[in-house]
């Protein structure tokens, strides 16, 4: 009896090593070119590695046409911004719809670095549309569709907009410097007439 069970487990392991080893989110997105930039960010920031170590997780992914607010951030903020699109539990639209409240604060991977920033506001509108937003920002990132899922371990859902707390959003902040006017043609002329730097070394 026991050996039968062992045998079937071995057969199962041989048949689907990937299922037993967890999941690889980069593999799940690999053939979906419309998320190419977000996938690159996931890998570069190593958030993909962190995700793969979680038991259950949901990724809110952005298509290339909506990824600019994250892609244009400096590298350190990029990591935090990407981490804020990783929910620490498995959710799909059915589970979200069945929650007893129409709105909930869901923790993200960013909560490991910053408890206060690392949550997103999930809200279901009257028309049934589902939205996400960072605390202190408008709740306007619409859930577009399920991209891939392995119930009840990992789910990847497309959202329409980046979910960024104001502290990460980066643009138009008070510390922003005014644009520097292009300098007069003087500088260009100097640069052109300057001797090659290597000349002095000979
Ligand atoms: C979440 O977003 C909804 C819709 O914008 C808003 O009514 C609600 O107050 C927000 N909740 C929190 C805790 O910020």
Coordinates of N, CA and C and ligand atoms in Angstrom, one line a residue:
X1 N 0.8 -1.2 0.0 CA 0.0 0.0 0.0 C 0.9 1.3 0.0
X2 N 1.7 1.3 1.0 CA 2.6 2.5 1.2 C 3.5 2.7 0.0
X3 N 4.0 1.5 -0.5 CA 4.9 1.6 -1.7 C 4.2 2.0 -2.9
X4 N 2.9 1.7 -3.0 CA 2.1 2.2 -4.1 C 2.0 3.7 -4.1
X5 N 1.7 4.2 -3.0 CA 1.6 5.7 -2.9 C 3.0 6.3 -3.2
X6 N 4.0 5.8 -2.7 CA 5.3 6.3 -3.0 C 5.6 6.3 -4.5
X7 N 5.2 5.1 -5.2 CA 5.4 5.0 -6.6 C 4.6 6.1 -7.3
X8 N 3.4 6.3 -7.0 CA 2.6 7.3 -7.7 C 3.2 8.7 -7.5
X9 N 3.7 9.0 -6.3 CA 4.4 10.3 -6.1 C 5.6 10.4 -6.9
X10 N 6.4 9.3 -7.1 CA 7.6 9.4 -7.9 C 7.2 9.6 -9.4
X11 N 6.1 9.0 -9.8 CA 5.7 9.1 -11.2 C 5.2 10.6 -11.4
X12 N 4.5 11.1 -10.4 CA 4.0 12.5 -10.5 C 5.2 13.5 -10.6
X13 N 6.2 13.2 -9.8 CA 7.4 14.0 -9.8 C 8.1 14.0 -11.1
X14 N 8.1 12.8 -11.7 CA 8.8 12.7 -13.0 C 8.0 13.4 -14.1
X15 N 6.7 13.4 -13.9 CA 5.8 14.0 -15.0 C 5.8 15.5 -14.9
X16 N 5.9 16.1 -13.7 CA 5.8 17.5 -13.6 C 6.7 18.1 -12.6
X17 N 8.0 18.1 -12.9 CA 9.0 18.6 -12.0 C 8.7 20.1 -11.7
X18 N 8.2 20.8 -12.7 CA 8.0 22.3 -12.5 C 7.0 22.5 -11.4
X19 N 5.9 21.7 -11.4 CA 4.8 21.9 -10.5 C 5.3 21.7 -9.1
X20 N 6.2 20.8 -8.9 CA 6.6 20.5 -7.5 C 7.7 21.5 -7.1
X21 N 8.4 22.1 -8.0 CA 9.5 23.0 -7.7 C 8.9 24.4 -7.5
X22 N 7.6 24.6 -7.5 CA 7.0 25.9 -7.4 C 6.8 26.5 -8.8
X23 N 7.0 27.8 -8.9 CA 6.7 28.4 -10.2 C 7.8 29.4 -10.5
X24 N 7.9 29.7 -11.8 CA 8.8 30.7 -12.2 C 8.1 31.8 -13.0
X25 N 7.9 32.9 -12.4 CA 7.1 34.0 -13.0 C 7.6 34.5 -14.3
X26 N 8.9 34.5 -14.5 CA 9.5 34.9 -15.7 C 9.1 34.0 -16.9
X27 N 9.1 32.7 -16.6 CA 8.7 31.7 -17.6 C 7.2 31.9 -18.0
X28 N 6.4 32.2 -17.0 CA 4.9 32.4 -17.2 C 4.7 33.6 -18.1
X29 N 5.6 34.6 -18.1 CA 5.5 35.8 -19.0 C 6.3 35.8 -20.2
X30 N 7.1 34.7 -20.3 CA 8.2 34.7 -21.4 C 7.6 34.9 -22.8
X31 N 6.5 34.3 -23.1 CA 6.0 34.3 -24.5 C 5.0 35.5 -24.7
X32 N 4.9 36.4 -23.7 CA 3.9 37.5 -23.8 C 4.6 38.8 -24.0
X33 N 4.9 39.1 -25.3 CA 5.8 40.2 -25.6 C 5.2 41.6 -25.1
X34 N 3.8 41.7 -25.0 CA 3.3 43.0 -24.6 C 3.6 43.4 -23.2
X35 N 4.2 42.4 -22.4 CA 4.6 42.7 -21.0 C 6.2 42.7 -21.0
X36 N 6.8 42.8 -22.1 CA 8.3 42.7 -22.2 C 9.0 43.6 -21.2
X37 N 8.6 44.9 -21.2 CA 9.3 45.9 -20.4 C 9.2 45.5 -18.9
X38 N 7.9 45.2 -18.5 CA 7.7 44.9 -17.1 C 8.5 43.6 -16.7
X39 N 8.5 42.7 -17.6 CA 9.3 41.4 -17.3 C 10.8 41.8 -17.1
X40 N 11.3 42.7 -18.0 CA 12.7 43.1 -17.8 C 12.9 43.7 -16.5
X41 N 12.0 44.6 -16.1 CA 12.1 45.3 -14.8 C 12.0 44.2 -13.6
X42 N 11.2 43.3 -13.8 CA 11.0 42.2 -12.7 C 12.4 41.5 -12.5
X43 N 13.0 41.2 -13.6 CA 14.3 40.5 -13.6 C 15.4 41.4 -13.1
X44 N 15.5 42.6 -13.6 CA 16.6 43.5 -13.3 C 16.6 43.8 -11.8
X45 N 15.4 44.1 -11.2 CA 15.2 44.5 -9.8 C 15.3 43.3 -8.9
X46 N 15.3 42.1 -9.5 CA 15.4 40.8 -8.7 C 14.0 40.6 -7.9
X47 N 13.0 41.3 -8.3 CA 11.7 41.1 -7.6 C 11.2 39.7 -8.1
X48 N 11.5 39.3 -9.3 CA 11.1 38.0 -9.8 C 11.6 36.9 -8.9
X49 N 12.9 37.0 -8.5 CA 13.4 36.0 -7.6 C 12.7 35.9 -6.3
X50 N 12.4 37.1 -5.8 CA 11.7 37.2 -4.5 C 10.3 36.5 -4.6
X51 N 9.6 36.8 -5.7 CA 8.3 36.3 -6.0 C 8.3 34.8 -6.0
X52 N 9.3 34.2 -6.7 CA 9.4 32.8 -6.9 C 9.5 32.1 -5.6
X53 N 10.0 32.8 -4.6 CA 10.2 32.1 -3.3 C 8.9 32.1 -2.4
X54 N 7.9 32.8 -2.9 CA 6.7 32.9 -2.1 C 5.8 31.7 -2.4
X55 N 4.9 31.3 -1.4 CA 4.1 30.2 -1.6 C 2.8 30.6 -2.5
X56 N 2.3 31.7 -2.2 CA 1.1 32.2 -2.9 C 1.4 33.7 -3.2
X57 N 1.0 34.1 -4.4 CA 1.4 35.5 -4.9 C 0.5 35.9 -6.1
X58 N 0.3 37.2 -6.2 CA -0.4 37.7 -7.4 C 0.4 38.8 -7.9
X59 N 0.6 38.9 -9.2 CA 1.3 39.9 -9.8 C 0.4 40.8 -10.6
X60 N 0.5 42.1 -10.4 CA -0.3 43.0 -11.2 C 0.6 43.6 -12.3
X61 N 0.4 43.1 -13.5 CA 1.4 43.4 -14.5 C 0.9 44.6 -15.4
X62 N 1.9 45.3 -16.0 CA 1.6 46.5 -16.8 C 2.0 46.2 -18.3
X63 N 1.2 46.5 -19.2 CA 1.6 46.3 -20.6 C 2.6 47.4 -21.0
X64 N 3.4 47.2 -22.0 CA 4.4 48.2 -22.4 C 3.9 49.6 -22.5
X65 N 2.7 49.7 -23.0 CA 2.1 51.1 -23.2 C 1.8 51.8 -21.9
X66 N 1.8 51.1 -20.8 CA 1.5 51.8 -19.5 C 2.6 51.7 -18.5
X67 N 3.8 51.3 -18.9 CA 4.9 50.9 -18.0 C 5.8 52.1 -17.7
X68 N 5.7 53.2 -18.5 CA 6.6 54.3 -18.4 C 6.8 54.9 -17.0
X69 N 5.7 55.1 -16.2 CA 5.9 55.7 -14.9 C 6.9 54.9 -14.0
X70 N 7.0 53.6 -14.3 CA 8.0 52.8 -13.5 C 9.3 52.8 -14.2
X71 N 9.3 52.6 -15.5 CA 10.5 52.5 -16.3 C 11.4 53.7 -16.2
X72 N 10.7 54.9 -16.0 CA 11.5 56.1 -16.0 C 12.0 56.5 -14.6
X73 N 11.7 55.7 -13.6 CA 12.2 56.0 -12.3 C 13.7 55.6 -12.2
X74 N 14.4 56.2 -11.2 CA 15.8 55.7 -10.9 C 15.8 54.3 -10.4
X75 N 16.9 53.6 -10.6 CA 16.9 52.1 -10.3 C 16.4 51.7 -8.9
X76 N 16.8 52.5 -7.9 CA 16.4 52.1 -6.5 C 14.9 52.3 -6.3
X77 N 14.3 53.3 -6.9 CA 12.9 53.4 -6.8 C 12.1 52.4 -7.7
X78 N 12.8 52.0 -8.8 CA 12.2 51.0 -9.7 C 11.9 49.7 -8.9
X79 N 12.8 49.3 -8.1 CA 12.7 48.1 -7.3 C 11.5 48.2 -6.4
X80 N 11.3 49.3 -5.7 CA 10.2 49.5 -4.8 C 8.9 49.5 -5.5
X81 N 8.9 50.2 -6.7 CA 7.7 50.4 -7.5 C 7.2 49.0 -8.0
X82 N 8.2 48.2 -8.5 CA 7.8 46.9 -9.0 C 7.3 46.0 -7.9
X83 N 8.0 46.1 -6.7 CA 7.6 45.3 -5.6 C 6.1 45.6 -5.1
X84 N 5.7 46.8 -5.4 CA 4.4 47.3 -5.0 C 3.3 46.7 -5.9
X85 N 3.7 46.0 -7.0 CA 2.8 45.3 -7.9 C 2.7 43.8 -7.6
X86 N 3.3 43.4 -6.5 CA 3.2 42.0 -6.1 C 2.4 41.8 -4.8
X87 N 1.2 41.2 -5.0 CA 0.4 41.0 -3.8 C 0.8 39.7 -3.1
X88 N 0.8 39.7 -1.8 CA 1.4 38.6 -1.0 C 0.4 37.4 -0.8
X89 N -0.6 37.3 -1.7 CA -1.6 36.3 -1.6 C -2.1 36.0 -3.0
X90 N -2.6 34.8 -3.2 CA -3.2 34.5 -4.5 C -4.6 35.1 -4.6
X91 N -4.8 35.9 -5.7 CA -6.1 36.5 -5.9 C -6.4 36.3 -7.4
X92 N -7.6 36.0 -7.7 CA -8.1 36.1 -9.1 C -9.4 36.9 -9.0
X93 N -10.0 37.2 -10.2 CA -11.2 38.1 -10.1 C -12.4 37.4 -9.4
X94 N -12.4 36.1 -9.4 CA -13.5 35.5 -8.6 C -13.3 35.7 -7.1
X95 N -12.1 35.4 -6.7 CA -11.8 35.6 -5.2 C -12.0 37.0 -4.8
X96 N -11.5 38.0 -5.6 CA -11.7 39.4 -5.3 C -13.2 39.7 -5.2
X97 N -13.9 39.2 -6.2 CA -15.4 39.5 -6.2 C -16.1 39.0 -5.1
X98 N -15.6 37.9 -4.5 CA -16.3 37.2 -3.4 C -15.9 37.7 -2.0
X99 N -15.0 38.7 -2.0 CA -14.6 39.2 -0.7 C -15.8 39.9 -0.1
X100 N -15.9 39.8 1.3 CA -17.2 40.3 1.9 C -17.3 41.8 1.8
X101 N -16.1 42.5 1.7 CA -16.1 43.9 1.6 C -15.8 44.3 0.1
X102 N -16.4 45.4 -0.3 CA -16.1 45.9 -1.7 C -14.8 46.5 -1.8
X103 N -14.2 46.8 -0.6 CA -12.8 47.4 -0.7 C -12.0 46.8 0.4
X104 N -10.7 46.7 0.2 CA -9.8 46.1 1.1 C -8.4 46.6 0.9
X105 N -7.6 46.7 1.9 CA -6.2 47.1 1.8 C -5.4 45.8 1.7
X106 N -4.7 45.5 0.6 CA -4.0 44.3 0.4 C -2.5 44.5 0.5
X107 N -1.7 43.7 1.3 CA -0.3 44.0 1.5 C 0.5 43.5 0.2
X108 N 1.5 44.3 -0.1 CA 2.4 43.9 -1.3 C 3.8 43.6 -0.8
X109 N 4.6 43.2 -1.7 CA 6.0 42.8 -1.4 C 6.8 44.0 -0.9
X110 N 6.3 45.2 -1.2 CA 6.9 46.4 -0.7 C 6.8 46.6 0.8
X111 N 5.8 45.9 1.4 CA 5.6 46.0 2.8 C 6.8 45.4 3.6
X112 N 7.6 44.5 2.9 CA 8.9 44.0 3.6 C 9.9 45.2 3.8
X113 N 9.8 46.2 2.9 CA 10.8 47.3 3.0 C 10.1 48.4 3.7
X114 N 8.8 48.6 3.5 CA 8.1 49.8 4.0 C 6.6 49.4 4.3
X115 N 6.3 49.2 5.6 CA 5.0 48.7 6.0 C 3.9 49.7 5.6
X116 N 4.2 51.0 5.7 CA 3.3 52.0 5.5 C 2.9 52.1 4.0
X117 N 3.9 52.1 3.1 CA 3.7 52.2 1.7 C 3.2 50.9 1.0
X118 N 3.6 49.8 1.7 CA 3.4 48.5 1.0 C 2.0 47.9 1.0
X119 N 1.0 48.7 0.7 CA -0.4 48.1 0.6 C -1.0 48.8 -0.6
X120 N -2.0 48.0 -1.2 CA -2.8 48.7 -2.3 C -4.2 48.6 -1.9
X121 N -4.9 49.6 -2.3 CA -6.4 49.7 -2.0 C -7.1 49.0 -3.2
X122 N -7.8 47.9 -2.9 CA -8.6 47.2 -3.9 C -10.0 47.7 -3.7
X123 N -10.7 48.1 -4.7 CA -12.1 48.5 -4.6 C -12.9 48.1 -5.8
X124 N -14.1 47.5 -5.5 CA -15.0 47.1 -6.6 C -16.0 48.2 -6.8
X125 N -16.1 48.7 -8.0 CA -17.0 49.8 -8.3 C -18.4 49.3 -8.4
X126 N -19.4 50.2 -8.5 CA -20.8 49.8 -8.6 C -21.1 48.9 -9.8
X127 N -20.3 49.2 -10.9 CA -20.6 48.5 -12.1 C -19.8 47.1 -12.2
X128 N -19.2 46.8 -11.0 CA -18.5 45.5 -11.0 C -17.0 45.6 -11.4
X129 N -16.6 46.7 -12.0 CA -15.2 46.9 -12.4 C -14.3 46.9 -11.1
X130 N -13.1 46.3 -11.2 CA -12.2 46.2 -10.1 C -11.1 47.2 -10.3
X131 N -10.7 47.9 -9.2 CA -9.6 48.9 -9.3 C -8.6 48.7 -8.2
X132 N -7.4 49.1 -8.4 CA -6.4 49.2 -7.4 C -5.8 50.6 -7.4
X133 N -5.3 50.9 -6.2 CA -4.6 52.2 -6.1 C -3.8 52.2 -4.8
X134 N -2.7 53.1 -4.9 CA -1.9 53.2 -3.7 C -2.6 54.1 -2.7
X135 N -2.3 53.9 -1.4 CA -2.9 54.8 -0.4 C -2.4 56.2 -0.7
X136 N -3.4 57.2 -0.6 CA -3.0 58.6 -0.9 C -3.0 58.9 -2.3
X137 N -3.3 57.9 -3.2 CA -3.4 58.2 -4.6 C -4.8 57.8 -5.1
X138 N -5.2 58.2 -6.3 CA -6.5 57.8 -6.8 C -6.5 56.3 -7.1
X139 N -7.6 55.7 -6.8 CA -7.8 54.2 -7.0 C -8.3 54.0 -8.5
X140 N -7.3 54.0 -9.4 CA -7.7 54.1 -10.8 C -7.1 53.1 -11.7
X141 N -6.3 52.2 -11.1 CA -5.7 51.1 -12.0 C -6.7 50.0 -12.1
X142 N -7.2 49.9 -13.3 CA -8.3 49.0 -13.6 C -7.8 47.6 -13.8
X143 N -8.5 46.6 -13.3 CA -8.1 45.2 -13.5 C -8.6 44.9 -15.0
X144 N -7.7 44.6 -15.9 CA -8.1 44.4 -17.3 C -8.4 43.0 -17.6
X145 N -7.5 42.1 -17.2 CA -7.7 40.6 -17.4 C -6.7 39.8 -16.7
X146 N -7.0 38.5 -16.7 CA -6.1 37.5 -16.1 C -5.2 37.1 -17.3
X147 N -3.9 37.2 -17.0 CA -2.9 36.9 -18.0 C -2.5 35.4 -17.9
X148 N -2.3 35.0 -16.7 CA -1.9 33.6 -16.5 C -2.2 33.3 -15.0
X149 N -2.5 32.0 -14.7 CA -2.7 31.7 -13.3 C -2.5 30.2 -13.1
X150 N -2.1 29.9 -11.9 CA -2.0 28.5 -11.4 C -2.8 28.5 -10.0
X151 N -4.1 28.3 -10.0 CA -4.8 28.3 -8.8 C -4.2 27.3 -7.8
X152 N -4.0 27.5 -6.6 CA -4.2 28.8 -5.9 C -2.8 29.2 -5.4
X153 N -1.8 29.2 -6.3 CA -0.5 29.6 -6.0 C -0.1 30.9 -6.6
X154 N -0.2 31.0 -7.9 CA 0.3 32.2 -8.5 C -0.7 32.7 -9.6
X155 N -0.9 34.0 -9.6 CA -1.8 34.6 -10.5 C -1.2 35.9 -11.1
X156 N -1.3 36.1 -12.4 CA -0.8 37.3 -13.0 C -2.0 38.0 -13.7
X157 N -2.2 39.2 -13.3 CA -3.4 40.0 -13.8 C -2.9 41.3 -14.4
X158 N -3.4 41.7 -15.6 CA -3.0 43.0 -16.1 C -3.8 44.1 -15.5
X159 N -3.1 45.2 -15.2 CA -3.8 46.4 -14.7 C -3.5 47.5 -15.7
X160 N -4.4 48.6 -15.7 CA -4.3 49.6 -16.8 C -3.3 50.7 -16.5
X161 N -2.9 50.8 -15.2 CA -2.0 51.9 -14.8 C -1.1 51.5 -13.7
X162 N 0.1 52.1 -13.6 CA 1.0 51.8 -12.5 C 0.4 52.2 -11.1
X163 N 0.7 51.4 -10.1 CA 0.1 51.7 -8.8 C 1.3 52.2 -7.9
X164 N 1.4 53.5 -7.8 CA 2.6 54.1 -7.2 C 2.1 55.0 -6.0
X165 N 2.7 54.8 -4.8 CA 2.4 55.7 -3.8 C 3.1 57.1 -4.2
X166 N 2.5 58.2 -3.7 CA 3.0 59.5 -4.1 C 4.5 59.6 -3.9
X167 N 5.0 59.0 -2.8 CA 6.4 59.1 -2.4 C 7.3 58.5 -3.5
X168 N 6.8 57.6 -4.3 CA 7.6 56.9 -5.3 C 7.4 57.5 -6.7
X169 N 6.2 58.2 -6.9 CA 5.8 58.6 -8.2 C 6.9 59.5 -8.9
X170 N 7.5 60.4 -8.1 CA 8.7 61.0 -8.5 C 8.6 62.2 -9.4
X171 N 7.5 62.4 -10.2 CA 7.4 63.5 -11.1 C 6.8 64.7 -10.5
X172 N 7.2 65.9 -10.8 CA 6.5 67.1 -10.4 C 6.7 67.4 -8.9
X173 N 7.6 66.7 -8.2 CA 7.8 66.9 -6.8 C 8.3 68.3 -6.6
X174 N 8.2 68.8 -5.3 CA 8.7 70.1 -5.0 C 10.2 70.3 -5.2
X175 N 11.0 69.3 -5.1 CA 12.4 69.4 -5.2 C 12.9 69.4 -6.6
X176 N 12.0 69.3 -7.6 CA 12.4 69.2 -9.0 C 13.0 70.5 -9.5
X177 N 14.1 70.3 -10.2 CA 14.8 71.5 -10.7 C 14.2 72.0 -12.0
X178 N 14.2 73.3 -12.2 CA 13.7 73.8 -13.5 C 14.6 73.3 -14.6
X179 N 14.1 73.2 -15.8 CA 14.8 72.7 -17.0 C 15.9 73.7 -17.3
X180 N 17.1 73.2 -17.6 CA 18.2 74.1 -17.9 C 18.1 74.4 -19.4
X181 N 18.3 75.7 -19.7 CA 18.2 76.1 -21.2 C 19.5 75.6 -21.9
X182 N 19.3 75.2 -23.1 CA 20.5 74.8 -23.9 C 21.5 76.0 -23.9
X183 N 22.8 75.7 -23.8 CA 23.8 76.8 -23.8 C 24.0 77.3 -25.2
X184 N 24.6 78.5 -25.2 CA 24.8 79.2 -26.5 C 25.8 78.4 -27.3
X185 N 26.0 78.8 -28.6 CA 26.8 78.0 -29.5 C 28.3 78.1 -29.1
X186 N 28.6 79.1 -28.2 CA 30.0 79.2 -27.6 C 30.6 77.9 -27.2
X187 N 29.9 77.1 -26.4 CA 30.4 75.9 -25.8 C 30.7 74.9 -26.9
X188 N 29.8 74.8 -27.9 CA 30.0 73.9 -28.9 C 31.3 74.1 -29.7
X189 N 31.5 75.4 -30.0 CA 32.6 75.8 -30.8 C 33.9 75.4 -30.0
X190 N 33.9 75.7 -28.7 CA 35.1 75.4 -27.9 C 35.4 73.9 -27.9
X191 N 34.3 73.1 -27.8 CA 34.5 71.6 -27.8 C 35.1 71.2 -29.1
X192 N 34.6 71.8 -30.2 CA 35.1 71.3 -31.5 C 36.6 71.7 -31.7
X193 N 37.0 72.8 -31.2 CA 38.3 73.3 -31.5 C 39.4 72.8 -30.5
X194 N 38.9 72.1 -29.4 CA 39.8 71.6 -28.4 C 40.7 70.5 -29.0
X195 N 41.9 70.5 -28.6 CA 42.8 69.4 -29.1 C 42.4 68.1 -28.5
X196 N 42.7 67.0 -29.3 CA 42.4 65.7 -28.7 C 43.2 65.5 -27.5
X197 N 42.5 64.9 -26.4 CA 43.1 64.7 -25.1 C 44.4 63.9 -25.1
X198 N 44.5 63.0 -26.1 CA 45.6 62.1 -26.1 C 46.9 62.8 -26.5
X199 N 46.8 63.9 -27.2 CA 47.9 64.6 -27.7 C 49.0 64.9 -26.6
X200 N 48.5 65.3 -25.4 CA 49.3 65.7 -24.3 C 50.1 64.5 -23.8
X201 N 49.7 63.3 -24.0 CA 50.3 62.2 -23.4 C 51.5 61.7 -24.3
X202 N 51.6 62.2 -25.5 CA 52.7 61.6 -26.4 C 54.0 62.3 -26.1
Ligands
LIG1 C1 -9.9 53.0 -1.4 O1 -10.4 53.6 -2.6 C2 -11.8 53.9 -2.6 C3 -12.2 54.3 -4.0 O2 -11.4 55.4 -4.5 C4 -12.0 55.0 -1.6 O3 -13.4 55.3 -1.5 C5 -11.6 54.5 -0.2 O4 -11.7 55.5 0.7 C6 -10.1 54.0 -0.3 N1 -9.7 53.4 1.0 C7 -8.7 53.8 1.7 C8 -8.5 53.0 3.0 O5 -7.9 54.6 1.3

